[in-house]
Amino acid sequence: MTDQSFSGSATQIGDGERELRPAMLRGWRRRCPSCGGGPMLKGYLKVRDECPVCGEDLHHHRAAYLAGSLTILIVGHLMGPILGWAFIEFRPDPLTLVEIFASGTVLLSLYLPPRIKGAIVGLQWAKHMHGSA
């Protein structure tokens, strides 16, 4: 039995089992989920049409809004409690607190989206989802 993908190639369902964890870790490192050698992203968040090393089709993987939503969720859940704890524990000057936590929030908000998007594409690739997340 075959599953027809958007690229027109047929993949065997039984023979095409892919490991989830390595694919997501490769994606987190912004590498091709198939070979781990080629860069997955072109620019900051644009997924390449195909891997330049192994030729794996990546154009059909979509993770547009999920990466941003997860970034907001993670940054908010990390910075909020830490901000409260730092204010209660150390009682710093409010401007110092704003400078430190605004910088941390911006840095995390820039660091996480390409990595989260890569991990999502790795998940989609491993589960043969073809961009449905």
Coordinates of C-alpha atoms in Angstrom, one line a residue, residues 8 12-13 24 27 31 34 39 41 44-45 66 70 73 75 83 88-89 102-104 112 117 121 123 125 128 132:
G8 CA 4.0 13.2 -6.4
Q12 CA 5.9 2.8 1.2
I13 CA 4.0 3.1 4.5
M24 CA 13.4 16.3 15.7
G27 CA 15.4 19.9 13.1
R31 CA 19.5 20.5 9.8
S34 CA 16.6 13.0 6.8
P39 CA 20.7 23.2 6.2
L41 CA 16.2 26.8 6.6
Y44 CA 15.8 33.0 9.3
L45 CA 12.5 30.9 9.1
L66 CA 2.9 26.9 15.6
L70 CA 5.1 27.9 21.1
L73 CA 4.2 30.1 25.4
V75 CA 9.1 32.6 26.8
L83 CA 10.8 37.8 37.0
I88 CA 10.8 39.1 45.6
E89 CA 14.2 37.6 46.4
A102 CA 13.6 42.7 28.5
S103 CA 17.0 41.6 27.1
G104 CA 16.4 38.0 28.1
L112 CA 13.7 29.9 19.8
K117 CA 10.2 25.4 13.5
V121 CA 9.4 20.0 10.5
L123 CA 8.2 15.8 13.5
W125 CA 8.9 14.5 8.3
H128 CA 4.8 11.5 7.1
S132 CA -0.3 19.3 8.4

